[in-house]
């Protein structure tokens, strides 16, 4: 047994290996949908920075902040150190369950997070993101998006069963549920920006000045 920190580090590295090709396809879809247009990305729970790297590679003048637990941040530091991206990426260690998020971004990326917990926790996270991002900024939530019958997409239904058995409150959510949670946090203009039957589905929303 390696211990919690080393186990988490191993998980981060495994997700990076699995996610590299998938990230390319997801970011392709974001670009085609017109969603990839920001100055400063906040990658919430961004791990070693798989999505950050792919996005910054397409936006040469953009910067990013990766926010995650200390072991993940250290892996990101190793990954970006000595690369062309090093000066463009800020690494901030913290726990988004407990801590406020870094300020000053205009695009928040929430990737494969919300299936881990229930809607109250999602609402809490969205509120933190709402406080952190600039007026006019966009939040993008990547996850399975279920049909109202909850049996489609099939992969999402099977994944939801896994969440029900492996976590206390995890679940896969419908667009209407995600939309409602985002609106409770203050976001508007909620859109199913990238429809997909996989975990490559993306819902976006906007923070407008009140």
CSV table of C-alpha atoms in Angstrom, one decimal:
chain,number,residue,atom,x,y,z
A,1,UNK,CA,0.0,0.0,0.0
A,2,UNK,CA,1.5,3.3,-1.1
A,3,UNK,CA,-0.6,5.5,1.1
A,4,UNK,CA,-3.2,8.1,0.1
A,5,UNK,CA,-0.9,10.7,-1.4
A,6,UNK,CA,1.0,8.2,-3.6
A,7,UNK,CA,-2.2,6.5,-4.6
A,8,UNK,CA,-3.6,9.9,-5.7
A,9,UNK,CA,-0.4,10.6,-7.6
A,10,UNK,CA,-0.7,7.3,-9.4
A,11,UNK,CA,-4.3,8.0,-10.2
A,12,UNK,CA,-3.3,11.4,-11.7
A,13,UNK,CA,-0.6,9.9,-13.9
A,14,UNK,CA,-3.0,7.1,-15.1
A,15,UNK,CA,-5.7,9.6,-16.0
A,16,UNK,CA,-3.2,11.6,-18.0
A,17,UNK,CA,-2.2,8.6,-19.9
A,18,UNK,CA,-5.8,7.6,-20.7
A,19,UNK,CA,-6.9,11.2,-21.3
A,20,UNK,CA,-4.4,12.6,-23.8
A,21,UNK,CA,-6.1,11.3,-27.0
A,22,UNK,CA,-9.6,12.0,-25.5
A,23,UNK,CA,-8.6,15.5,-24.6
A,24,UNK,CA,-7.6,16.3,-28.2
A,25,UNK,CA,-11.1,15.2,-29.4
A,26,UNK,CA,-12.9,17.1,-26.7
A,27,UNK,CA,-10.9,20.3,-27.4
A,28,UNK,CA,-11.5,19.9,-31.1
A,29,UNK,CA,-15.3,19.8,-30.3
A,30,UNK,CA,-15.0,22.9,-28.1
A,31,UNK,CA,-13.2,24.7,-30.9
A,32,UNK,CA,-15.8,23.8,-33.5
A,33,UNK,CA,-18.5,24.9,-31.1
A,34,UNK,CA,-16.9,28.3,-30.8
A,35,UNK,CA,-16.2,27.8,-27.0
A,36,UNK,CA,-12.4,28.0,-27.1
A,37,UNK,CA,-11.9,31.7,-26.8
A,38,UNK,CA,-10.4,32.9,-23.6
A,39,UNK,CA,-7.5,34.9,-22.1
A,40,UNK,CA,-7.1,33.0,-18.8
A,41,UNK,CA,-8.2,29.5,-18.1
A,42,UNK,CA,-9.0,28.2,-14.6
A,43,UNK,CA,-8.7,24.4,-14.8
A,44,UNK,CA,-10.6,23.2,-11.7
A,45,UNK,CA,-9.2,19.9,-10.5
A,46,UNK,CA,-6.9,20.0,-13.5
A,47,UNK,CA,-4.5,17.3,-12.3
A,48,UNK,CA,-1.3,17.2,-14.4
A,49,UNK,CA,-2.8,19.6,-16.9
A,50,UNK,CA,-3.8,17.4,-19.9
A,51,UNK,CA,-6.6,19.8,-20.9
A,52,UNK,CA,-4.7,22.9,-20.0
A,53,UNK,CA,-1.8,21.9,-22.3
A,54,UNK,CA,-4.1,21.1,-25.2
A,55,UNK,CA,-6.1,24.3,-24.9
A,56,UNK,CA,-3.0,26.5,-24.5
A,57,UNK,CA,-1.5,24.9,-27.6
A,58,UNK,CA,-4.3,26.3,-29.6
A,59,UNK,CA,-4.4,29.7,-28.0
A,60,UNK,CA,-0.8,31.0,-28.0
A,61,UNK,CA,-1.5,34.2,-26.1
A,62,UNK,CA,-3.7,32.7,-23.4
A,63,UNK,CA,-2.6,31.8,-19.8
A,64,UNK,CA,-3.9,29.2,-17.3
A,65,UNK,CA,-4.2,28.4,-13.7
A,66,UNK,CA,-4.4,24.8,-12.6
A,67,UNK,CA,-6.0,24.3,-9.2
A,68,UNK,CA,-5.8,20.9,-7.6
A,69,UNK,CA,-4.5,18.9,-4.6
A,70,UNK,CA,-0.8,19.2,-3.8
A,71,UNK,CA,0.3,15.8,-5.4
A,72,UNK,CA,-1.5,16.7,-8.7
A,73,UNK,CA,0.1,20.2,-8.7
A,74,UNK,CA,3.5,18.6,-8.3
A,75,UNK,CA,2.9,16.4,-11.3
A,76,UNK,CA,1.8,19.4,-13.3
A,77,UNK,CA,5.0,21.2,-12.2
A,78,UNK,CA,7.1,18.4,-13.6
A,79,UNK,CA,5.1,18.2,-16.8
A,80,UNK,CA,5.2,21.9,-17.6
A,81,UNK,CA,8.7,22.6,-16.3
A,82,UNK,CA,11.2,23.5,-19.0
A,83,UNK,CA,8.5,23.6,-21.7
A,84,UNK,CA,7.1,26.5,-23.8
A,85,UNK,CA,4.1,26.5,-21.5
A,86,UNK,CA,5.9,27.0,-18.2
A,87,UNK,CA,5.6,30.8,-18.1
A,88,UNK,CA,2.0,30.6,-19.1
A,89,UNK,CA,0.7,28.3,-16.3
A,90,UNK,CA,0.2,29.1,-12.7
A,91,UNK,CA,-0.1,26.2,-10.3
A,92,UNK,CA,-2.2,26.6,-7.1
A,93,UNK,CA,-2.6,23.8,-4.6
A,94,UNK,CA,-5.9,23.5,-2.8
A,95,UNK,CA,-9.0,21.5,-2.3
A,96,UNK,CA,-12.1,22.8,-4.2
A,97,UNK,CA,-14.3,21.1,-1.7
A,98,UNK,CA,-12.9,23.3,1.0
A,99,UNK,CA,-11.1,26.3,-0.5
A,100,UNK,CA,-12.0,29.3,-2.5
A,101,UNK,CA,-10.7,29.3,-6.1
A,102,UNK,CA,-8.1,31.6,-7.6
A,103,UNK,CA,-9.6,34.8,-9.1
A,104,UNK,CA,-9.1,36.5,-12.4
A,105,UNK,CA,-10.0,33.9,-15.1
A,106,UNK,CA,-12.5,34.2,-17.9
A,107,UNK,CA,-13.0,30.5,-18.7
A,108,UNK,CA,-13.5,27.8,-16.0
A,109,UNK,CA,-13.0,24.2,-17.0
A,110,UNK,CA,-14.8,21.6,-14.8
A,111,UNK,CA,-13.8,18.3,-16.3
A,112,UNK,CA,-15.2,14.9,-15.2
A,113,UNK,CA,-15.9,16.2,-11.6
A,114,UNK,CA,-19.7,16.5,-11.0
A,115,UNK,CA,-20.4,12.8,-11.3
A,116,UNK,CA,-18.3,12.3,-8.2
A,117,UNK,CA,-20.9,13.9,-5.9
A,118,UNK,CA,-24.5,15.0,-5.4
A,119,UNK,CA,-26.2,18.2,-6.6
A,120,UNK,CA,-25.7,20.2,-3.4
A,121,UNK,CA,-21.9,19.8,-3.8
A,122,UNK,CA,-22.1,20.7,-7.5
A,123,UNK,CA,-24.0,23.9,-6.6
A,124,UNK,CA,-21.4,24.8,-4.0
A,125,UNK,CA,-18.6,24.3,-6.5
A,126,UNK,CA,-20.4,26.4,-9.2
A,127,UNK,CA,-20.9,29.2,-6.7
A,128,UNK,CA,-17.2,29.2,-5.9
A,129,UNK,CA,-16.5,29.4,-9.7
A,130,UNK,CA,-19.0,32.2,-10.1
A,131,UNK,CA,-17.2,34.2,-7.4
A,132,UNK,CA,-13.8,33.5,-9.0
A,133,UNK,CA,-14.4,34.3,-12.7
A,134,UNK,CA,-14.6,37.7,-14.3
A,135,UNK,CA,-17.9,39.2,-15.5
A,136,UNK,CA,-18.7,37.8,-18.9
A,137,UNK,CA,-16.7,34.7,-18.1
A,138,UNK,CA,-17.7,31.2,-19.2
A,139,UNK,CA,-17.9,28.0,-17.2
A,140,UNK,CA,-17.7,24.7,-19.2
A,141,UNK,CA,-18.7,21.5,-17.5
A,142,UNK,CA,-17.6,18.2,-19.1
A,143,UNK,CA,-19.2,15.0,-18.1
A,144,UNK,CA,-21.9,12.5,-19.2
A,145,UNK,CA,-25.2,14.3,-19.9
A,146,UNK,CA,-28.1,12.0,-19.5
A,147,UNK,CA,-31.4,12.0,-21.3
A,148,UNK,CA,-34.5,12.5,-19.2
A,149,UNK,CA,-35.1,8.8,-19.1
A,150,UNK,CA,-31.7,8.2,-17.5
A,151,UNK,CA,-31.1,5.1,-19.7
A,152,UNK,CA,-29.3,7.0,-22.5
A,153,UNK,CA,-26.6,7.3,-23.3
A,154,UNK,CA,-26.0,3.6,-22.3
A,155,UNK,CA,-22.3,4.3,-21.3
A,156,UNK,CA,-23.6,7.1,-19.0
A,157,UNK,CA,-26.2,4.8,-17.5
A,158,UNK,CA,-23.6,2.1,-16.7
A,159,UNK,CA,-21.2,4.8,-15.3
A,160,UNK,CA,-24.0,6.1,-13.1
A,161,UNK,CA,-24.5,2.6,-11.6
A,162,UNK,CA,-20.8,2.6,-10.9
A,163,UNK,CA,-21.0,5.9,-9.1
A,164,UNK,CA,-24.0,4.7,-7.1
A,165,UNK,CA,-22.1,1.7,-5.9
A,166,UNK,CA,-18.6,3.3,-5.5
A,167,UNK,CA,-19.5,6.7,-3.9
A,168,UNK,CA,-21.9,8.1,-1.3
A,169,UNK,CA,-23.6,10.6,-3.6
A,170,UNK,CA,-22.2,10.3,-7.1
A,171,UNK,CA,-24.5,10.2,-10.1
A,172,UNK,CA,-24.7,11.2,-13.8
A,173,UNK,CA,-27.0,14.1,-14.4
A,174,UNK,CA,-29.4,15.4,-17.1
A,175,UNK,CA,-29.0,18.6,-18.9
A,176,UNK,CA,-31.9,20.1,-17.0
A,177,UNK,CA,-30.4,19.2,-13.7
A,178,UNK,CA,-27.0,20.7,-14.6
A,179,UNK,CA,-28.7,23.8,-16.0
A,180,UNK,CA,-30.7,24.3,-12.8
A,181,UNK,CA,-27.6,23.9,-10.6
A,182,UNK,CA,-25.7,26.4,-12.7
A,183,UNK,CA,-28.6,28.9,-12.5
A,184,UNK,CA,-28.9,28.5,-8.8
A,185,UNK,CA,-25.2,29.5,-8.6
A,186,UNK,CA,-26.0,32.7,-10.7
A,187,UNK,CA,-25.0,31.6,-14.2
A,188,UNK,CA,-27.2,32.4,-17.2
A,189,UNK,CA,-27.3,31.4,-20.9
A,190,UNK,CA,-26.8,27.8,-20.1
A,191,UNK,CA,-26.2,25.8,-23.3
A,192,UNK,CA,-25.6,22.1,-24.2
A,193,UNK,CA,-22.7,23.3,-26.3
A,194,UNK,CA,-21.1,20.0,-27.2
A,195,UNK,CA,-23.7,17.2,-27.3
A,196,UNK,CA,-22.1,13.7,-27.1
A,197,UNK,CA,-23.0,10.2,-25.9
A,198,UNK,CA,-19.7,10.0,-24.1
A,199,UNK,CA,-18.1,11.9,-21.2
A,200,UNK,CA,-17.1,14.4,-23.9
A,201,UNK,CA,-20.4,16.2,-23.6
A,202,UNK,CA,-20.0,19.8,-22.5
A,203,UNK,CA,-22.5,22.3,-20.9
A,204,UNK,CA,-21.6,26.0,-20.8
A,205,UNK,CA,-22.9,29.0,-19.0
A,206,UNK,CA,-22.1,32.7,-18.6
A,207,UNK,CA,-21.5,35.0,-15.7
A,208,UNK,CA,-23.2,38.3,-16.3
A,209,UNK,CA,-22.9,41.4,-14.1
A,210,UNK,CA,-25.9,41.9,-12.0
